């Protein structure tokens, strides 16, 4: 079996590693080298929750655990972990309501410039074949006509190749709303009651999570809101000069004052970044000009709202489901198989993430079932209920139960 994987993000690299480890001939295409990944523009932080971390460990890719660093199996610095997560709801009027709960294990956040570069280097070290090449639709069409690969998987986000996958109206959810995201990496943040913090407001969310940056341990501070809304730190896309750092500080002061108070002595280790993210669910099968079919993976077919913190969990579970189905398949990789592969992931995880994001979207609208709001209120008074709520971030079916 020969498989072509295009894209060296979380999902593409994990799939390539899993297939290669099982003896599949995998050719990985990416437009950046390892060193170019290390020096790439500042990316948005991604969070590796306990179940995701377990999948990485099973694939031999948990390079930044204390055990891996202490054993010398990977040269580097151990990533800071988070277990206790504080969740606070701040209405426009009235007192905030919140609690701190615990995940079922440790989570980490490793900067993509560190993680993806090391994973790509490891794939080559393990004998994987890498092509540093920007693949076009014309290239894919030529490969498909030649029959060079049994299966072509695209894990490329949007762009030219992403446009092969149109929106999927059957899986559209109410939470597919464009988001304005601002991020700063800080050192010297004063400690709080929890390891990581999430503040939800009617205007959006603020997240603060310890992260392993290219310069060592830091905190990633993200502000997520509607474009042009109160939490958008660059509401005018045409503005040529915007003081992102000052705007982020101002939003924190108003919407997350507790975090604002902890940041007054913190210093940035990166320039702050501002991105627009368009969550989407797309059809998983792309059709090439020659009629050949390609399979979309990760952000290519499901872009997750960054306020949910579920981006890399979604990519990881998609890659593991795809790998399991590819390795157990005995037959042609036809359109029926490709659609069924994404549907297996959607049933196992994707639909539950969509339900959770819908719940976050509906939290301030008054449209949530009373059982959900009562469960949240109970968590503020009951540590066991708080743990159950926070632990649900790590478990797709538990997310679904929270949303009903």
Coordinates of C-alpha atoms in Angstrom, one line a residue:
X1 CA 0.0 0.0 0.0
X2 CA 1.3 3.5 -0.9
X3 CA -0.3 6.5 0.7
X4 CA 0.3 10.2 -0.1
X5 CA -0.2 12.6 2.8
X6 CA -0.1 16.3 2.1
X7 CA 0.4 18.7 5.0
X8 CA 2.6 18.5 8.1
X9 CA 0.1 19.7 10.7
X10 CA -1.1 17.8 13.8
X11 CA -3.4 15.5 11.8
X12 CA -1.2 14.9 8.8
X13 CA 1.9 14.2 10.7
X14 CA 0.2 11.9 13.2
X15 CA -1.5 9.9 10.4
X16 CA 1.8 9.6 8.6
X17 CA 3.6 8.3 11.7
X18 CA 0.8 5.8 12.5
X19 CA 0.7 4.4 9.0
X20 CA 4.5 4.3 8.6
X21 CA 4.8 2.5 12.0
X22 CA 2.4 -0.2 10.6
X23 CA 4.5 -0.8 7.5
X24 CA 2.6 1.3 5.0
X25 CA 4.7 3.1 2.4
X26 CA 3.9 6.8 3.2
X27 CA 5.1 9.8 1.3
X28 CA 4.6 13.1 3.2
X29 CA 4.5 16.3 1.3
X30 CA 4.9 19.7 3.0
X31 CA 5.9 23.1 1.7
X32 CA 8.2 23.8 4.7
X33 CA 11.3 22.1 6.0
X34 CA 11.9 21.4 9.6
X35 CA 13.9 24.6 10.1
X36 CA 11.3 26.6 8.2
X37 CA 8.6 25.2 10.6
X38 CA 10.7 26.3 13.5
X39 CA 11.0 29.9 12.2
X40 CA 7.4 30.2 10.9
X41 CA 5.2 33.1 11.9
X42 CA 3.8 32.9 15.4
X43 CA 0.9 30.4 15.3
X44 CA -2.2 30.2 17.5
X45 CA -1.7 28.0 20.6
X46 CA -3.3 24.5 20.6
X47 CA -4.1 22.4 23.6
X48 CA -3.3 18.8 24.1
X49 CA -5.9 17.4 26.5
X50 CA -5.2 14.1 28.4
X51 CA -6.9 11.8 25.8
X52 CA -5.0 13.5 23.0
X53 CA -1.8 13.2 24.9
X54 CA -2.4 9.5 25.4
X55 CA -2.8 9.0 21.7
X56 CA 0.5 10.9 21.1
X57 CA 2.2 8.8 23.7
X58 CA 0.9 5.6 22.1
X59 CA 2.5 6.8 18.8
X60 CA 5.8 7.5 20.5
X61 CA 5.4 11.2 19.9
X62 CA 5.0 12.5 23.5
X63 CA 8.4 14.1 23.4
X64 CA 7.9 16.8 26.0
X65 CA 6.8 14.7 29.0
X66 CA 9.0 14.8 32.1
X67 CA 9.7 11.1 31.6
X68 CA 10.8 11.5 28.0
X69 CA 13.1 14.5 28.8
X70 CA 14.5 12.8 31.9
X71 CA 15.3 9.6 30.0
X72 CA 17.2 11.5 27.3
X73 CA 14.9 10.0 24.6
X74 CA 14.2 13.5 23.4
X75 CA 16.5 16.4 23.9
X76 CA 14.5 19.4 25.0
X77 CA 12.5 21.0 27.9
X78 CA 9.5 19.3 29.5
X79 CA 6.3 21.1 28.7
X80 CA 4.4 22.7 31.7
X81 CA 1.3 20.7 32.5
X82 CA -2.2 21.8 33.5
X83 CA -4.7 19.7 35.4
X84 CA -6.8 22.2 37.4
X85 CA -8.9 24.4 35.1
X86 CA -10.8 27.5 36.3
X87 CA -14.0 28.3 34.4
X88 CA -15.7 31.6 35.0
X89 CA -18.9 33.1 33.5
X90 CA -19.0 36.9 33.6
X91 CA -22.4 38.4 32.6
X92 CA -22.6 42.0 31.5
X93 CA -24.4 42.8 34.8
X94 CA -24.3 41.0 38.0
X95 CA -21.7 38.9 39.8
X96 CA -19.5 36.3 38.0
X97 CA -20.1 32.6 38.6
X98 CA -17.4 30.1 38.3
X99 CA -15.5 27.1 39.7
X100 CA -12.3 25.1 39.3
X101 CA -12.3 21.5 38.3
X102 CA -9.8 18.9 37.4
X103 CA -9.1 17.1 34.2
X104 CA -8.7 13.3 34.4
X105 CA -5.0 13.7 33.7
X106 CA -2.5 16.3 32.8
X107 CA -2.8 18.4 29.6
X108 CA 0.0 20.3 27.9
X109 CA 0.3 22.9 25.2
X110 CA 3.4 22.8 23.0
X111 CA 3.9 25.6 20.5
X112 CA 3.4 24.3 16.9
X113 CA 6.8 25.7 15.9
X114 CA 8.3 23.2 18.4
X115 CA 6.0 20.3 18.1
X116 CA 5.4 20.1 14.4
X117 CA 9.1 20.6 13.5
X118 CA 10.2 17.9 16.0
X119 CA 7.5 15.5 14.7
X120 CA 8.6 16.1 11.1
X121 CA 12.2 15.5 12.0
X122 CA 11.2 12.3 13.8
X123 CA 9.3 11.1 10.8
X124 CA 12.4 11.4 8.7
X125 CA 14.6 9.8 11.4
X126 CA 12.2 6.8 11.5
X127 CA 12.7 6.3 7.8
X128 CA 9.7 8.2 6.5
X129 CA 9.9 9.8 3.1
X130 CA 9.4 13.6 3.0
X131 CA 9.1 15.8 0.0
X132 CA 9.5 19.6 0.6
X133 CA 7.2 20.7 -2.1
X134 CA 4.1 22.9 -2.5
X135 CA 1.6 20.5 -4.1
X136 CA -1.0 21.9 -6.5
X137 CA -4.3 20.6 -7.8
X138 CA -2.5 19.9 -11.1
X139 CA 0.1 17.7 -9.3
X140 CA -2.6 15.7 -7.5
X141 CA -4.4 15.3 -10.8
X142 CA -1.3 13.9 -12.4
X143 CA -0.6 11.5 -9.5
X144 CA -4.2 10.3 -9.7
X145 CA -4.1 9.7 -13.4
X146 CA -0.8 7.8 -13.1
X147 CA -2.1 5.7 -10.2
X148 CA 1.0 6.4 -8.2
X149 CA -0.8 6.2 -4.9
X150 CA -3.5 3.9 -3.5
X151 CA -4.8 6.8 -1.4
X152 CA -4.2 10.5 -1.3
X153 CA -5.0 12.3 2.0
X154 CA -5.0 16.1 2.3
X155 CA -4.4 17.8 5.6
X156 CA -3.8 21.3 4.4
X157 CA -6.5 23.7 5.9
X158 CA -7.9 26.0 3.3
X159 CA -6.2 27.5 0.2
X160 CA -6.2 26.0 -3.2
X161 CA -6.3 22.4 -2.1
X162 CA -8.8 23.1 0.6
X163 CA -11.2 24.4 -2.0
X164 CA -11.6 20.9 -3.3
X165 CA -13.9 20.3 -0.3
X166 CA -17.1 22.3 -0.4
X167 CA -19.2 23.0 2.7
X168 CA -21.3 20.1 3.9
X169 CA -24.8 21.3 4.5
X170 CA -25.8 18.1 6.2
X171 CA -23.4 18.7 9.0
X172 CA -23.8 22.5 9.4
X173 CA -24.2 23.6 13.0
X174 CA -25.4 26.8 14.5
X175 CA -21.9 27.6 15.9
X176 CA -20.1 28.0 12.5
X177 CA -19.4 31.7 13.2
X178 CA -16.3 33.6 12.2
X179 CA -14.0 34.4 15.1
X180 CA -11.5 37.1 15.8
X181 CA -8.6 35.7 17.8
X182 CA -5.8 37.6 19.5
X183 CA -2.9 35.9 21.2
X184 CA 0.1 36.9 23.4
X185 CA 2.8 34.6 24.8
X186 CA 3.8 35.9 28.3
X187 CA 6.4 35.1 30.9
X188 CA 6.1 36.2 34.5
X189 CA 2.3 35.8 34.8
X190 CA 1.3 35.8 38.5
X191 CA 0.0 32.4 39.5
X192 CA -3.8 31.9 40.0
X193 CA -5.9 29.3 41.8
X194 CA -6.0 27.1 38.7
X195 CA -3.3 25.9 36.2
X196 CA -5.3 27.2 33.3
X197 CA -8.2 29.6 33.1
X198 CA -11.3 30.1 30.8
X199 CA -13.5 33.1 31.1
X200 CA -16.7 33.2 29.1
X201 CA -18.6 36.4 28.5
X202 CA -21.5 37.4 26.3
X203 CA -18.9 38.9 23.9
X204 CA -16.6 35.9 23.7
X205 CA -14.0 34.0 25.6
X206 CA -10.6 34.5 27.2
X207 CA -8.2 31.5 27.7
X208 CA -5.0 31.4 29.6
X209 CA -2.9 28.2 29.4
X210 CA 0.7 27.3 30.2
X211 CA 2.6 26.6 27.0
X212 CA 6.1 25.4 26.0
X213 CA 7.2 28.1 23.6
X214 CA 10.4 28.0 21.5
X215 CA 12.0 30.0 24.3
X216 CA 10.8 27.8 27.1
X217 CA 7.8 27.7 29.4
X218 CA 5.3 30.7 29.1
X219 CA 1.6 31.3 29.1
X220 CA -0.6 31.6 26.0
X221 CA -3.3 34.2 26.5
X222 CA -6.0 34.2 23.9
X223 CA -9.0 36.5 23.4
X224 CA -11.7 35.1 21.1
X225 CA -14.7 37.1 20.0
X226 CA -16.9 38.1 17.1
X227 CA -15.2 40.2 14.3
X228 CA -15.9 43.8 15.1
X229 CA -17.3 43.0 18.5
X230 CA -16.1 44.1 22.0
X231 CA -13.4 41.4 22.2
X232 CA -12.0 42.0 18.7
X233 CA -8.6 43.6 19.2
X234 CA -8.3 44.6 15.6
X235 CA -11.9 45.4 14.5
X236 CA -10.9 47.4 11.4
X237 CA -9.2 45.0 8.9
X238 CA -8.2 48.0 6.8
X239 CA -6.3 49.8 9.6
X240 CA -2.6 49.9 8.8
X241 CA -1.3 50.4 12.3
X242 CA -3.0 48.7 15.3
X243 CA -1.4 48.4 18.7
X244 CA -2.6 44.8 19.3
X245 CA -0.9 44.5 22.7
X246 CA -2.6 47.7 24.0
X247 CA -6.0 46.5 22.6
X248 CA -5.6 43.1 24.2
X249 CA -4.7 44.7 27.6
X250 CA -7.8 46.9 27.4
X251 CA -10.1 43.9 26.6
X252 CA -8.7 42.0 29.6
X253 CA -9.2 44.9 31.9
X254 CA -12.9 45.1 31.0
X255 CA -13.8 41.5 30.4
X256 CA -11.4 39.4 32.4
X257 CA -10.2 41.6 35.3
X258 CA -8.8 38.8 37.3
X259 CA -6.4 37.8 34.5
X260 CA -5.7 41.4 33.9
X261 CA -4.5 41.8 37.5
X262 CA -2.2 38.8 37.1
X263 CA -0.6 40.2 33.9
X264 CA 0.7 43.5 35.1
X265 CA 4.3 42.2 35.6
X266 CA 4.3 39.8 32.7
X267 CA 6.4 40.3 29.6
X268 CA 5.8 39.1 26.1
X269 CA 8.2 36.6 24.4
X270 CA 6.6 37.0 21.0
X271 CA 4.9 39.7 19.1
X272 CA 1.1 39.4 19.7
X273 CA -0.8 38.0 16.8
X274 CA -4.3 38.5 15.4
X275 CA -6.2 36.0 13.2
X276 CA -9.6 35.5 11.7
X277 CA -10.8 31.9 12.0
X278 CA -13.8 30.6 10.1
X279 CA -15.1 27.3 11.6
X280 CA -16.5 25.0 9.0
X281 CA -17.5 21.4 8.3
X282 CA -16.8 20.4 4.7
X283 CA -17.5 17.4 2.5
X284 CA -14.7 14.9 3.2
X285 CA -14.2 13.8 -0.4
X286 CA -12.6 16.1 -3.0
X287 CA -12.9 15.5 -6.7
X288 CA -10.0 16.1 -9.0
X289 CA -10.3 17.3 -12.6
X290 CA -9.5 13.7 -13.8
X291 CA -12.3 12.4 -11.6
X292 CA -10.0 11.0 -9.0
X293 CA -11.0 11.2 -5.3
X294 CA -8.9 12.5 -2.4
X295 CA -9.7 12.4 1.3
X296 CA -9.7 15.5 3.5
X297 CA -8.4 15.3 7.1
X298 CA -8.2 17.6 10.1
X299 CA -8.8 21.4 9.5
X300 CA -9.3 20.6 5.8
X301 CA -12.8 19.2 6.6
X302 CA -13.5 20.4 10.1
X303 CA -12.2 23.7 11.4
X304 CA -13.1 24.0 15.1
X305 CA -14.0 27.2 16.9
X306 CA -10.8 28.1 18.8
X307 CA -12.8 29.1 21.9
X308 CA -13.6 25.4 22.5
X309 CA -10.0 24.4 22.9
X310 CA -10.8 21.3 20.9
X311 CA -8.7 21.9 17.7
X312 CA -5.9 19.4 18.3
X313 CA -8.2 16.9 20.0
X314 CA -10.3 16.9 16.8
X315 CA -7.3 16.6 14.6
X316 CA -5.8 13.8 16.7
X317 CA -8.9 11.7 16.9
X318 CA -9.5 12.1 13.1
X319 CA -6.0 10.9 12.4
X320 CA -6.4 7.9 14.7
X321 CA -9.8 6.9 13.3
X322 CA -8.5 7.3 9.7
X323 CA -5.4 5.2 10.5
X324 CA -7.5 2.4 12.0
X325 CA -9.8 2.2 9.0
X326 CA -7.0 2.4 6.4
X327 CA -5.0 -0.4 8.1
X328 CA -8.0 -2.6 8.5
X329 CA -9.3 -2.1 5.0
X330 CA -9.0 -4.8 2.3
X331 CA -10.3 -3.4 -0.9
X332 CA -10.2 -0.3 -3.1
X333 CA -10.1 3.2 -1.5
X334 CA -13.2 4.3 -3.4
X335 CA -15.6 7.1 -2.6
X336 CA -17.8 5.0 -0.4
X337 CA -14.8 4.1 1.8
X338 CA -13.6 7.7 2.0
X339 CA -17.1 9.0 3.0
X340 CA -17.5 6.1 5.5
X341 CA -14.1 6.9 7.0
X342 CA -15.0 10.5 7.8
X343 CA -18.4 9.5 9.0
X344 CA -16.8 7.1 11.5
X345 CA -14.8 10.0 12.9
X346 CA -17.9 12.3 12.8
X347 CA -19.9 9.8 14.9
X348 CA -17.1 9.2 17.3
X349 CA -16.0 12.7 17.9
X350 CA -16.8 15.4 15.4
X351 CA -20.6 15.7 16.1
X352 CA -19.9 15.8 19.8
X353 CA -17.4 18.7 19.4
X354 CA -20.0 20.5 17.2
X355 CA -22.6 20.0 20.0
X356 CA -20.3 21.4 22.6
X357 CA -19.4 24.4 20.5
X358 CA -23.2 25.0 20.0
X359 CA -23.6 24.8 23.8
X360 CA -20.9 27.5 24.2
X361 CA -22.6 29.6 21.6
X362 CA -25.9 29.3 23.3
X363 CA -24.7 29.8 26.8
X364 CA -25.6 33.5 26.8
X365 CA -28.7 33.4 24.6
X366 CA -31.0 31.8 27.2
X367 CA -31.7 29.0 24.8
X368 CA -29.8 26.3 26.7
X369 CA -31.9 23.6 28.4
X370 CA -32.5 24.3 32.1
X371 CA -30.7 21.1 32.9
X372 CA -27.5 22.5 31.5
X373 CA -27.6 25.8 33.3
X374 CA -28.6 24.0 36.5
X375 CA -25.6 21.6 36.1
X376 CA -23.3 24.6 35.7
X377 CA -24.7 26.3 38.8
X378 CA -24.3 23.1 40.7
X379 CA -20.6 22.8 39.7
X380 CA -20.0 26.2 41.4
X381 CA -21.0 24.7 44.7
X382 CA -20.0 21.0 44.4
X383 CA -16.3 20.1 43.7
X384 CA -17.3 16.7 42.3
X385 CA -19.7 18.4 39.8
X386 CA -17.0 20.9 38.9
X387 CA -14.5 18.0 38.2
X388 CA -17.2 16.3 36.0
X389 CA -17.7 19.5 34.0
X390 CA -14.0 20.1 33.4
X391 CA -13.3 16.4 32.7
X392 CA -15.9 16.5 30.0
X393 CA -13.7 18.8 27.9
X394 CA -11.5 15.7 27.4
X395 CA -14.2 13.2 26.5
X396 CA -16.4 13.6 23.4
X397 CA -19.4 11.7 24.5
X398 CA -19.3 13.6 27.9
X399 CA -19.3 16.8 26.0
X400 CA -22.4 15.7 24.2
X401 CA -24.1 14.8 27.5
X402 CA -23.3 18.3 28.9
X403 CA -25.0 19.8 25.8
X404 CA -28.3 18.0 26.3

